[in-house]
PDB file of C-alpha atoms in Angstrom:
ATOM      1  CA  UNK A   1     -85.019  60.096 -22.292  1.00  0.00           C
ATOM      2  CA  UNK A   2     -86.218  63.002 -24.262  1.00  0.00           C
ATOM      3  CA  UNK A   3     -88.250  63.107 -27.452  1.00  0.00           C
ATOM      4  CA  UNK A   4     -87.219  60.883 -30.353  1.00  0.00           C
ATOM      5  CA  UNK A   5     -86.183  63.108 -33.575  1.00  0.00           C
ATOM      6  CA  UNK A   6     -86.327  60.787 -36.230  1.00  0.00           C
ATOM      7  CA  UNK A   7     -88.150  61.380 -39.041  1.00  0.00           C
ATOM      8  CA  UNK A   8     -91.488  59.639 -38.910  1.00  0.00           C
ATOM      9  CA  UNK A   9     -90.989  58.075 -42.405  1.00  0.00           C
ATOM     10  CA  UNK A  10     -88.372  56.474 -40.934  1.00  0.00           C
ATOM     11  CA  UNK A  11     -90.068  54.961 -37.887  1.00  0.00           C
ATOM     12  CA  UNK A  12     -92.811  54.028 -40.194  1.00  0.00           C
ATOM     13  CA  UNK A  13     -90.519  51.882 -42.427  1.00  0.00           C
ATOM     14  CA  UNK A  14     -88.585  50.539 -39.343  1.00  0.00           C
ATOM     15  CA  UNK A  15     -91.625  49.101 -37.956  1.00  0.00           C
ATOM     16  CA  UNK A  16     -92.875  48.147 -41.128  1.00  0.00           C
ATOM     17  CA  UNK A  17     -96.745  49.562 -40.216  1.00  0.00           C
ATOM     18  CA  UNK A  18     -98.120  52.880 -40.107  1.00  0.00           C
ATOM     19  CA  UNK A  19     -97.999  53.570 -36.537  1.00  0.00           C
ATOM     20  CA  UNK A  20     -98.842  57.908 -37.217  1.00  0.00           C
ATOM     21  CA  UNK A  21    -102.341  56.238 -39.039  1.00  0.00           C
ATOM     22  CA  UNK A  22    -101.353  58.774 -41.697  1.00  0.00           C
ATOM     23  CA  UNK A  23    -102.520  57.970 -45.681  1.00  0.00           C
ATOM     24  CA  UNK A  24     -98.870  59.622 -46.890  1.00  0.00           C
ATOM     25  CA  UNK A  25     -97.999  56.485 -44.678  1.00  0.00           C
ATOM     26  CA  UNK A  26     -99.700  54.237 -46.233  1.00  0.00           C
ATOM     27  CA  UNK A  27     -98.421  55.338 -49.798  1.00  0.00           C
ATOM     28  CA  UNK A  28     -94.931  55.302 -48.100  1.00  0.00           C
ATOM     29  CA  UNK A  29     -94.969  51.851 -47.000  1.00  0.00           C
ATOM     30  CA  UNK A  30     -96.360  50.841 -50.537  1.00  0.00           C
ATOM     31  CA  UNK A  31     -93.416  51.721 -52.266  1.00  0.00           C
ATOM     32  CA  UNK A  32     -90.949  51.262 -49.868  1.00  0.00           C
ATOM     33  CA  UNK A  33     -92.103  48.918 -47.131  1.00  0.00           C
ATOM     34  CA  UNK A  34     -88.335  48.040 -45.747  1.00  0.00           C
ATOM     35  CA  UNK A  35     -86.334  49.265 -43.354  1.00  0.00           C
ATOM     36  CA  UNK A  36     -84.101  52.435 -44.168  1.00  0.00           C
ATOM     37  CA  UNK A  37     -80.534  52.962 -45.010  1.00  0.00           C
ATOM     38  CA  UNK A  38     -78.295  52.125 -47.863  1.00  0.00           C
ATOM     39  CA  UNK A  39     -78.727  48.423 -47.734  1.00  0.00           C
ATOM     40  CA  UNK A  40     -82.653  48.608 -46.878  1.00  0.00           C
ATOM     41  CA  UNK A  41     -83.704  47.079 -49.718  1.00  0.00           C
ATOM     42  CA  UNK A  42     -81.380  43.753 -49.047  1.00  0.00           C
ATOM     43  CA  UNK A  43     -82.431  43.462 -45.428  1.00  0.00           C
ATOM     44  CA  UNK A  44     -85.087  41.313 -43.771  1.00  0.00           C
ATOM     45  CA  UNK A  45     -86.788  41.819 -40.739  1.00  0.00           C
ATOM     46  CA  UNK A  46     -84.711  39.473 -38.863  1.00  0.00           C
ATOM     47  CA  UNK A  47     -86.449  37.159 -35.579  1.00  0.00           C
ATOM     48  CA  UNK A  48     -86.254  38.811 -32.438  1.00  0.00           C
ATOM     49  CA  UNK A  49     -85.906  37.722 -28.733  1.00  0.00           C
ATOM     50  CA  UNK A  50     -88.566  37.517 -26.191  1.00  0.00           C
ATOM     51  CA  UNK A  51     -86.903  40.850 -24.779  1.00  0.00           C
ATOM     52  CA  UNK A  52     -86.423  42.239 -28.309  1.00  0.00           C
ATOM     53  CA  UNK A  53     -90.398  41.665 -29.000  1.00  0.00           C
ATOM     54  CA  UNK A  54     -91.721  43.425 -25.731  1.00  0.00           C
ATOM     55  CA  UNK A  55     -88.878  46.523 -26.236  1.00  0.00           C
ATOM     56  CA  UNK A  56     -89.845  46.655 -30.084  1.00  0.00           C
ATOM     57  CA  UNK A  57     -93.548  46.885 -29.073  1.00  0.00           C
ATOM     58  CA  UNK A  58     -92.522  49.598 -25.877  1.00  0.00           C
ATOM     59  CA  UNK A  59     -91.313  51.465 -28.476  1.00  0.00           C
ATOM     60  CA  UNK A  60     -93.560  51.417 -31.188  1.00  0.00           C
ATOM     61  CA  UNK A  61     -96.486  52.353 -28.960  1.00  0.00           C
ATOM     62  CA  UNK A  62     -94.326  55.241 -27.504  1.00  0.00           C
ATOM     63  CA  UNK A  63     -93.621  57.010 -31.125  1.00  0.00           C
ATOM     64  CA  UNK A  64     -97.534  56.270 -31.828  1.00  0.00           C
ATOM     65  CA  UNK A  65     -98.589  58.279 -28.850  1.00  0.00           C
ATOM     66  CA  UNK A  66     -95.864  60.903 -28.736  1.00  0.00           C
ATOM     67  CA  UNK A  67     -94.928  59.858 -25.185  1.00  0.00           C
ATOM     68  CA  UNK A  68     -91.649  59.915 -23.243  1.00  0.00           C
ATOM     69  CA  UNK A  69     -90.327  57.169 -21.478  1.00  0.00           C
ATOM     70  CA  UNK A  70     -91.474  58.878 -18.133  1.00  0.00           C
ATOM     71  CA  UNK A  71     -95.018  59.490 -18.873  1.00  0.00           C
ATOM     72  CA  UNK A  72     -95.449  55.858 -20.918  1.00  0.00           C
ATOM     73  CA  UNK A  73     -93.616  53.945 -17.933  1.00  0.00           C
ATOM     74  CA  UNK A  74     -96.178  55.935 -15.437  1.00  0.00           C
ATOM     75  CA  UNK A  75     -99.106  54.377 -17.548  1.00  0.00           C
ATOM     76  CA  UNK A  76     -97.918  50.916 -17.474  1.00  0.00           C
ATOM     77  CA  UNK A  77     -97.538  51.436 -13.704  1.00  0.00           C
ATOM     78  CA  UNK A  78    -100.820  52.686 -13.128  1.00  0.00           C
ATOM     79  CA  UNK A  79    -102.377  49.877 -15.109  1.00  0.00           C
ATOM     80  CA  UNK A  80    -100.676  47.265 -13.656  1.00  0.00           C
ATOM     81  CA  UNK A  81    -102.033  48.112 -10.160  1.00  0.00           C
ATOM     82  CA  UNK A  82    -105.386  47.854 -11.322  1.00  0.00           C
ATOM     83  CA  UNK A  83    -107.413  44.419 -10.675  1.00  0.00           C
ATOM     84  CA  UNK A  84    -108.067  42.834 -13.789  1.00  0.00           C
ATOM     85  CA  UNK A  85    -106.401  43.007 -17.185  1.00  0.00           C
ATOM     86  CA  UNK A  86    -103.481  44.832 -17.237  1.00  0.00           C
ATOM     87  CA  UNK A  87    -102.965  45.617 -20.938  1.00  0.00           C
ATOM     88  CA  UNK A  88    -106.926  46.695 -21.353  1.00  0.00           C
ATOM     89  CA  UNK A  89    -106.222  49.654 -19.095  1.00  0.00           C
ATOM     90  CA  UNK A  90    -103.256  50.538 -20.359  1.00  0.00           C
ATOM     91  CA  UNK A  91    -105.273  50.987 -24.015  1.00  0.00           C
ATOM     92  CA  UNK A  92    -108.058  53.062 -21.942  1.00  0.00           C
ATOM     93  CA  UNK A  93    -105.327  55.315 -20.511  1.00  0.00           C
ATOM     94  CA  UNK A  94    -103.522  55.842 -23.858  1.00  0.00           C
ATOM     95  CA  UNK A  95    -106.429  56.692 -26.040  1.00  0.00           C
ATOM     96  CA  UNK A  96    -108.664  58.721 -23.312  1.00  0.00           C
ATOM     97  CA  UNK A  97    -105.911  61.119 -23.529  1.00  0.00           C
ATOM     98  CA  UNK A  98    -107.085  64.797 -24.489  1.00  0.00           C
ATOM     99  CA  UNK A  99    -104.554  65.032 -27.721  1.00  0.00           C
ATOM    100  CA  UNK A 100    -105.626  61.512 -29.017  1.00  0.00           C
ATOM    101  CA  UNK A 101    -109.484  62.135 -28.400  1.00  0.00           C
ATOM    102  CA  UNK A 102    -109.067  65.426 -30.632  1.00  0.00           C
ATOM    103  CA  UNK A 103    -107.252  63.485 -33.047  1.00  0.00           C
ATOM    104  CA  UNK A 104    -109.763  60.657 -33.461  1.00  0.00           C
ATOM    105  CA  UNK A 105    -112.462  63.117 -33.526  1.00  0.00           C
ATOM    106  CA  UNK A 106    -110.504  64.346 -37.269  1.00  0.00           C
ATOM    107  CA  UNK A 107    -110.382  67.961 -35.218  1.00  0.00           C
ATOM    108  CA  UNK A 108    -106.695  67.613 -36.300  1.00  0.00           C
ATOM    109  CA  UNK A 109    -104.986  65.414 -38.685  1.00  0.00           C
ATOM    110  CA  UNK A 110    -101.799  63.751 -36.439  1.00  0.00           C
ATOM    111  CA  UNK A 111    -101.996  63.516 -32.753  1.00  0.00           C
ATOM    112  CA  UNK A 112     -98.535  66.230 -33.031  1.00  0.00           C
ATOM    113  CA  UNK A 113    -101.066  68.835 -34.608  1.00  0.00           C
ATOM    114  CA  UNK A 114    -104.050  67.788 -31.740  1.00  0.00           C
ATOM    115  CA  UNK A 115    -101.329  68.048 -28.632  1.00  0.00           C
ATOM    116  CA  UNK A 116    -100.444  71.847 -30.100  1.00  0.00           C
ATOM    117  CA  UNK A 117    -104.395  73.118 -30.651  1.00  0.00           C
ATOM    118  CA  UNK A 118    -104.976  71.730 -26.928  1.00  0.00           C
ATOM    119  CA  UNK A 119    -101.980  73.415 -25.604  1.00  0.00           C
ATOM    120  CA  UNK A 120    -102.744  76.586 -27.410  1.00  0.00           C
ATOM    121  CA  UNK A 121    -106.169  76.272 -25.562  1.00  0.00           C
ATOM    122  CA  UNK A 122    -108.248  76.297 -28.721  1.00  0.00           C
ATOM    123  CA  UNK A 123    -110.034  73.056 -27.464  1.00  0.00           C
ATOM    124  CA  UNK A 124    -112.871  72.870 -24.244  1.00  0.00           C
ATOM    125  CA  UNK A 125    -113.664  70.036 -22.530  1.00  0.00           C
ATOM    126  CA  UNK A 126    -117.819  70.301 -21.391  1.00  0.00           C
ATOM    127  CA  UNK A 127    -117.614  74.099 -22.719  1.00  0.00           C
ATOM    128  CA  UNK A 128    -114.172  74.641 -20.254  1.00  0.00           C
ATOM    129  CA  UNK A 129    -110.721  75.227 -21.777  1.00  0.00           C
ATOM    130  CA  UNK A 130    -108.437  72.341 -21.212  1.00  0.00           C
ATOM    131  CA  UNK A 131    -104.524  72.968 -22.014  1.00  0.00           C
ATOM    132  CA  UNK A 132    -103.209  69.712 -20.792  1.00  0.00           C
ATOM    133  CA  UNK A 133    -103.348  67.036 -23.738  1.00  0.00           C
ATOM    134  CA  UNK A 134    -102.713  64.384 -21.178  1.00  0.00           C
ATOM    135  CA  UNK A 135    -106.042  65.379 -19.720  1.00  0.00           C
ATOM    136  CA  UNK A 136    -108.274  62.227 -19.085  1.00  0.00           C
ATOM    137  CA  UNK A 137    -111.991  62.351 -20.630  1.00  0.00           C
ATOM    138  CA  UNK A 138    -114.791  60.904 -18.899  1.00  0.00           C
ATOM    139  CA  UNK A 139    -117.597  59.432 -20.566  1.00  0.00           C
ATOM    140  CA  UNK A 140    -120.493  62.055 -20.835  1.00  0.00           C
ATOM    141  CA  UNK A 141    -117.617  65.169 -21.670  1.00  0.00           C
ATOM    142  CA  UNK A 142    -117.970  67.093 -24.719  1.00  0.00           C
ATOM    143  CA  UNK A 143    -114.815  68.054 -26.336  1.00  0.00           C
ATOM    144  CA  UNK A 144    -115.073  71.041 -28.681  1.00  0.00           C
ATOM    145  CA  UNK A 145    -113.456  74.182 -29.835  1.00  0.00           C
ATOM    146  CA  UNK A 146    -113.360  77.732 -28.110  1.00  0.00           C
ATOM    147  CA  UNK A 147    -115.409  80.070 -29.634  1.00  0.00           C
ATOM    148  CA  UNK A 148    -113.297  82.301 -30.173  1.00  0.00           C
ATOM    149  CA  UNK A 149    -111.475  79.893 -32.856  1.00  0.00           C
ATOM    150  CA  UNK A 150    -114.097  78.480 -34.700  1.00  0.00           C
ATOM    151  CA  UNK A 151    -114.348  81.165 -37.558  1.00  0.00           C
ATOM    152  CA  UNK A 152    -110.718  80.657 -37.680  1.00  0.00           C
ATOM    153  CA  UNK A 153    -108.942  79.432 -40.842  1.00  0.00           C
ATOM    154  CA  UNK A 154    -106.977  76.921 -38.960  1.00  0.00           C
ATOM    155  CA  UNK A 155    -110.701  75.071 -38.496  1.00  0.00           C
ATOM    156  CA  UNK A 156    -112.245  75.765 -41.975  1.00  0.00           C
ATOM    157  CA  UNK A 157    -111.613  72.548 -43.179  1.00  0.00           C
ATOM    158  CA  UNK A 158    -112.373  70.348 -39.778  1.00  0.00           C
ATOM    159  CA  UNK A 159    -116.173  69.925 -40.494  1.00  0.00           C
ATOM    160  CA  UNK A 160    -115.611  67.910 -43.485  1.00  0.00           C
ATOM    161  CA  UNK A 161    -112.272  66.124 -42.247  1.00  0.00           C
ATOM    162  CA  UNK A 162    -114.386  65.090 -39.100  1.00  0.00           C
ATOM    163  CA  UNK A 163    -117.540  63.849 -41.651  1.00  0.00           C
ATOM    164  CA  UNK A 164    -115.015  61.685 -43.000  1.00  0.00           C
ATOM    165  CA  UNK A 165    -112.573  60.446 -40.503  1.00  0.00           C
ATOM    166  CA  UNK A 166    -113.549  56.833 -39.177  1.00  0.00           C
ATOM    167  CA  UNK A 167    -113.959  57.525 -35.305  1.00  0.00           C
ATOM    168  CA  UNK A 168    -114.641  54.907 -32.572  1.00  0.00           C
ATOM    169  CA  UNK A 169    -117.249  53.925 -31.438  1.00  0.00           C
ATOM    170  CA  UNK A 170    -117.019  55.388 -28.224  1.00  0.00           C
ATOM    171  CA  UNK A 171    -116.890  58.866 -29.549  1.00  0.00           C
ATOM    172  CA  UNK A 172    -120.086  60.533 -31.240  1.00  0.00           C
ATOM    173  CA  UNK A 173    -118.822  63.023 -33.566  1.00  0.00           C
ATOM    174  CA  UNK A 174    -121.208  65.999 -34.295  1.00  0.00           C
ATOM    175  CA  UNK A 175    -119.076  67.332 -37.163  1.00  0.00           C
ATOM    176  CA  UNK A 176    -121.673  70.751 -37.811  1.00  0.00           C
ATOM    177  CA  UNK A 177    -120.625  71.074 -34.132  1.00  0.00           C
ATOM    178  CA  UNK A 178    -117.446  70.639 -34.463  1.00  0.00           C
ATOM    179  CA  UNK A 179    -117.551  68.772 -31.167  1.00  0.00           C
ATOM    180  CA  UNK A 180    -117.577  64.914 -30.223  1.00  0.00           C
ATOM    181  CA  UNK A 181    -119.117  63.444 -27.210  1.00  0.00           C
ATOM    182  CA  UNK A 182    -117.232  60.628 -25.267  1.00  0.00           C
ATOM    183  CA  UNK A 183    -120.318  57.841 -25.371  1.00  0.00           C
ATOM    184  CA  UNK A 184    -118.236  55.366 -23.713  1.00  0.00           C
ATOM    185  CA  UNK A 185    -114.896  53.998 -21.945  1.00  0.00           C
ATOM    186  CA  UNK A 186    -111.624  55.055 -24.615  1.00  0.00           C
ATOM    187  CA  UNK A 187    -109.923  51.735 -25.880  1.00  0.00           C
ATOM    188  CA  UNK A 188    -108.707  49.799 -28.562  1.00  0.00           C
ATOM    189  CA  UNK A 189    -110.572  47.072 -30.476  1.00  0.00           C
ATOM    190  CA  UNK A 190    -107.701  46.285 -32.525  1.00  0.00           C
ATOM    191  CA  UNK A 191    -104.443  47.612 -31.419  1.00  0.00           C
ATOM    192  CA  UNK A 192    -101.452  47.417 -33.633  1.00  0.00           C
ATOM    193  CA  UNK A 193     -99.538  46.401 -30.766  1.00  0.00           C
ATOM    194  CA  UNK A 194     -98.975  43.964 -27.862  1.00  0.00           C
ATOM    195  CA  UNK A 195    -100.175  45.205 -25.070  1.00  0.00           C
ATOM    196  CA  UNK A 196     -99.648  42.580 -22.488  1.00  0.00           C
ATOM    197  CA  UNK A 197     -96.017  42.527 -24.266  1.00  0.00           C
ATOM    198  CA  UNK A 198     -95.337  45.629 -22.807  1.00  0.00           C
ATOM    199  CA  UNK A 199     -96.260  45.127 -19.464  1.00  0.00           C
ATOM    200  CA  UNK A 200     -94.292  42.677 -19.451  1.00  0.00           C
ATOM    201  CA  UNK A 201     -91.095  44.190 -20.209  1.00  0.00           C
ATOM    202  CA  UNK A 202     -92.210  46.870 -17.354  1.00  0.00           C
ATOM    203  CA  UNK A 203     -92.313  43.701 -15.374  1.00  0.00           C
ATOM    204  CA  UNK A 204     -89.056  42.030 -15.791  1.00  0.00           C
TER     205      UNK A 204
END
C-alpha cells in the first residue's frame, strides 16, 4: 500500500485529535472538530467494533509516523518477538527513528520536513552523516547538523524553535548547538494511541 494522499486536515478531523502535533491543528480542530464532508457537521463518531478499534488505531499511528504498511507491519513484528511488553517496544522503535528524533528535537517543524533534511544529508549522527530517517539512535548519539548547513537560511530560525519546542525527556537539546543528545531509551509516556491495540490486530 503506498503513501496515503489525503490532506492532513482531513486526517486530523477524521480522527478527531491532532495526530501531526501541529498548532494550525490544534486551531483546526477548534473550529471544526468533526469529521469532513458535506454532512460533517450532522455526523457523530459512531461506536466501533473490536476490529474497527485496533484498525482505527493501525491507522492513526501510521499517518502520525509517515509509515507504509510494510515498514509499520515490520515494527509490530519485531516487537512482538521481543520478551516482555509488546506495545512498549513498538513505542521505542517508532520514536528512536532518525526523522522523529530530529523532529522532537524542533530541528524541523513536522516529521515530513525532518525525513527530507535527513535524506538530503543535512543531519549527522555522533558528527557522521546519516541519510536514512529510519536510522535507529542509541542512547549516548549526538544528532546534529552538517557543517556545511548551519549558516544556511533553511536553519536560521531552528535555535529558537528548538529553545521552545517541549522535547522528551530522553533527549537533551543543546539549542546554541543546534544538536540534541539521546540521554535515554526513545518512548512514549503518553501515547495518543493504543498500542497493545495494534498488536493485536497484527495478531489476529
Amino acid at each position: 500500500m503506498g503513501k496515503d494522499t489525503r490532506p492532513k486536515g482531513k486526517l486530523v478531523r477524521l480522527f478527531g485529535e491532532n495526530i501531526f502535533e501541529s498548532p494550525k491543528f490544534d486551531k483546526l480542530l477548534a473550529k471544526r472538530n468533526f469529521p469532513s464532508g458535506q454532512h460533517g457537521t450532522n455526523r457523530k463518531r459512531a461506536k466501533v467494533s473490536g476490529y474497527g478499534k485496533q484498525l482505527r488505531e493501525k491507522q492513526k499511528v501510521k499517518f502520525t509516523y509517515g509509515l507504509k504498511e510494510r515498514q509499520f507491519a515490520n515494527y509490530v513484528e519485531e516487537a512482538s518477538k521481543k520478551t516482555g511488553d509488546t506495545s512498549q517496544f513498538l513505542l521505542h522503535y517508532l520514536e528512536a527513528r532518525l526523522d522523529n528524533v530530529v523532529f522532537r528535537s524542533g530541528l524541523a517543524k513536522t516529521r515530513p520536513a525532518a525525513r527530507q533534511i535527513v535524506s538530503h544529508g543535512h543531519i549527522t549522527v555522533n558528527g557522521k552523516k546519516v541519510d536514512i530517517a529510519s536510522y535507529r539512535v542509541r542512547v549516548g548519539e549526538i544528532i546534529g547538523l552538517k557543517p556545511a548547513v548551519l549558516k544556511s537560511k533553511l536553519y536560521e530560525g531552528a535555535a529558537e524553535a528548538m529553545t521552545k519546542k517541549d522535547a522528551p525527556s530522553w533527549l537533551a537539546v543543546d539549542a546554541k548547538a543546534l544538536s540534541a543528545k539521546v540521554v535515554n531509551e526513545p518512548t512514549l509516556v503518553n501515547p495518543n494511541f493504543d498500542a497493545n491495540a495494534i498488536a493485536g490486530f497484527y495478531s489476529r
